[in-house]
Tab-separated table of C-alpha atoms in Angstrom:
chain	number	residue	atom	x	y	z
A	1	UNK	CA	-23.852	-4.383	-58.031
A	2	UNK	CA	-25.319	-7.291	-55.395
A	3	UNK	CA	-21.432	-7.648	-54.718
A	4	UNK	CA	-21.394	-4.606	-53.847
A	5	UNK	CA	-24.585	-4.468	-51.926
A	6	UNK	CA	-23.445	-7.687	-50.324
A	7	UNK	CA	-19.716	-6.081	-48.809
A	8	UNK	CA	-21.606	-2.948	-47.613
A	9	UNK	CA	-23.346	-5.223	-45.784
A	10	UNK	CA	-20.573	-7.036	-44.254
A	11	UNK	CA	-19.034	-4.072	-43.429
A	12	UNK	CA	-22.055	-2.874	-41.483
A	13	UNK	CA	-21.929	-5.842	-39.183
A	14	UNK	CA	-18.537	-6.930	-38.274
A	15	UNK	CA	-18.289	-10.642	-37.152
A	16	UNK	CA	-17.599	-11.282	-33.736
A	17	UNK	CA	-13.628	-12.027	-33.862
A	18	UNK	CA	-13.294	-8.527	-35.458
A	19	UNK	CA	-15.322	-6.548	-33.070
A	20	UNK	CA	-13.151	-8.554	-30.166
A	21	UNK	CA	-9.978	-7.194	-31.981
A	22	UNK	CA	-11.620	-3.703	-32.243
A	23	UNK	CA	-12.487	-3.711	-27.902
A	24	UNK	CA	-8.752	-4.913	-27.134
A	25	UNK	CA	-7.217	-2.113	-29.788
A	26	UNK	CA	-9.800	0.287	-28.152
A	27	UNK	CA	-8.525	-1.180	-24.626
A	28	UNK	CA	-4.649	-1.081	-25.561
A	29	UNK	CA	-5.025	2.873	-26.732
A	30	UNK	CA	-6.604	3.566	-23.448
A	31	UNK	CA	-3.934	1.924	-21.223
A	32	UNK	CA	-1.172	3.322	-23.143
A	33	UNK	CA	-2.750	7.149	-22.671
A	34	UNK	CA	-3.755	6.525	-19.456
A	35	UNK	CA	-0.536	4.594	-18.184
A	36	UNK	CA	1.231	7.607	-17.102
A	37	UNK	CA	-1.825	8.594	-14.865
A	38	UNK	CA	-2.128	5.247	-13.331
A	39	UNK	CA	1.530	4.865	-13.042
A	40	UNK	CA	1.593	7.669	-10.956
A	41	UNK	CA	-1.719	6.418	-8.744
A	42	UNK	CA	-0.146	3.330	-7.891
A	43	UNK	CA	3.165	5.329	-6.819
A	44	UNK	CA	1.315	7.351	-4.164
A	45	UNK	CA	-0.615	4.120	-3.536
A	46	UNK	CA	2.283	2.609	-2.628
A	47	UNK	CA	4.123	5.694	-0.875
A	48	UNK	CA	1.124	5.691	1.405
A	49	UNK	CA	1.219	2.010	2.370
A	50	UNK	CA	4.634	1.598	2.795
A	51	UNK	CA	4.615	5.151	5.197
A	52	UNK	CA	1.585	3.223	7.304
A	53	UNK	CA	3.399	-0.230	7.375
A	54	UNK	CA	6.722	1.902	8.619
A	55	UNK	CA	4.640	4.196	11.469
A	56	UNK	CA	3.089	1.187	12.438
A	57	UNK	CA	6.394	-0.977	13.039
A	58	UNK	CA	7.774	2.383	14.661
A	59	UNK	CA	5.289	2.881	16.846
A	60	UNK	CA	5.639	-0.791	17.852
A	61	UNK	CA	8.929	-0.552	18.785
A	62	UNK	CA	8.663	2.583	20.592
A	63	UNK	CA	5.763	1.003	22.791
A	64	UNK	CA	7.912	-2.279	23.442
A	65	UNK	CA	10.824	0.008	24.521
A	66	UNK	CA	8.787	1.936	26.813
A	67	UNK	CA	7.436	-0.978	28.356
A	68	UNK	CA	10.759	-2.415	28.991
A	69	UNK	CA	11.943	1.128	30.158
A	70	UNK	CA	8.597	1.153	32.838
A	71	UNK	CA	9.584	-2.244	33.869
A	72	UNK	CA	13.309	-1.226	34.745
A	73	UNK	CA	11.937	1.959	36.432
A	74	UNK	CA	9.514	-0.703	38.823
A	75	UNK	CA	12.164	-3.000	39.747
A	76	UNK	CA	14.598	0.215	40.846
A	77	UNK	CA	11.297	1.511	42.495
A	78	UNK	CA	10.833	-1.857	44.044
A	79	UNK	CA	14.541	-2.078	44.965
A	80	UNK	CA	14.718	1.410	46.630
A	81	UNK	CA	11.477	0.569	48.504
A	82	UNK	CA	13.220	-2.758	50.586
A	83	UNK	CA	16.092	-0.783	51.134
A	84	UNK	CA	14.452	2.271	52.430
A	85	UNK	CA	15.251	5.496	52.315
A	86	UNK	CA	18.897	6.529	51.840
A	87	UNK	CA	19.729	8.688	54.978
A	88	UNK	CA	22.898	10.129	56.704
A	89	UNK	CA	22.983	7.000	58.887
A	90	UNK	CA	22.383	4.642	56.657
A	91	UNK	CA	23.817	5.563	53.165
């Protein structure tokens, strides 16, 4: 009967590599219903940064070309300018 008295009591209070093992089996049944979830999460995570990384590159080229583009326009401006206008007599 002590033996007995003396297991219940071991059972009651679980040393501390068992209760570790308990926490990581807890921990592992929680990732593996929740995986799905978080799989999914890190999907549209990803979607979303990889959309902003691609506008942003986008928009830099379209604001490089458009610069280039305004410079071309200047120089033609600046070109027609020395010449002066294009006339009957002139052109």
């Amino acid at each position: 009967m002590a033996e007995k008295a003396a297991e219940g009591s071991a059972e009651a209070s679980p040393t501390a590599a068992e209760r570790q093992l308990l926490r990581r089996r807890q921990e592992l049944d929680y990732w593996k219903k929740n995986a799905a979830r978080l799989r999914s999460r890190n999907l549209l995570t990803g979607l979303a940064i990889g959309a902003f990384v691609v506008g942003m590159f986008s928009y830099t080229i379209l604001s490089v070309k458009q610069e280039r583009i305004m410079e071309e326009l200047d120089d033609e401006a600046k070109i027609h300018i020395i010449r002066g206008p294009r006339t009957g007599a002139n052109s």
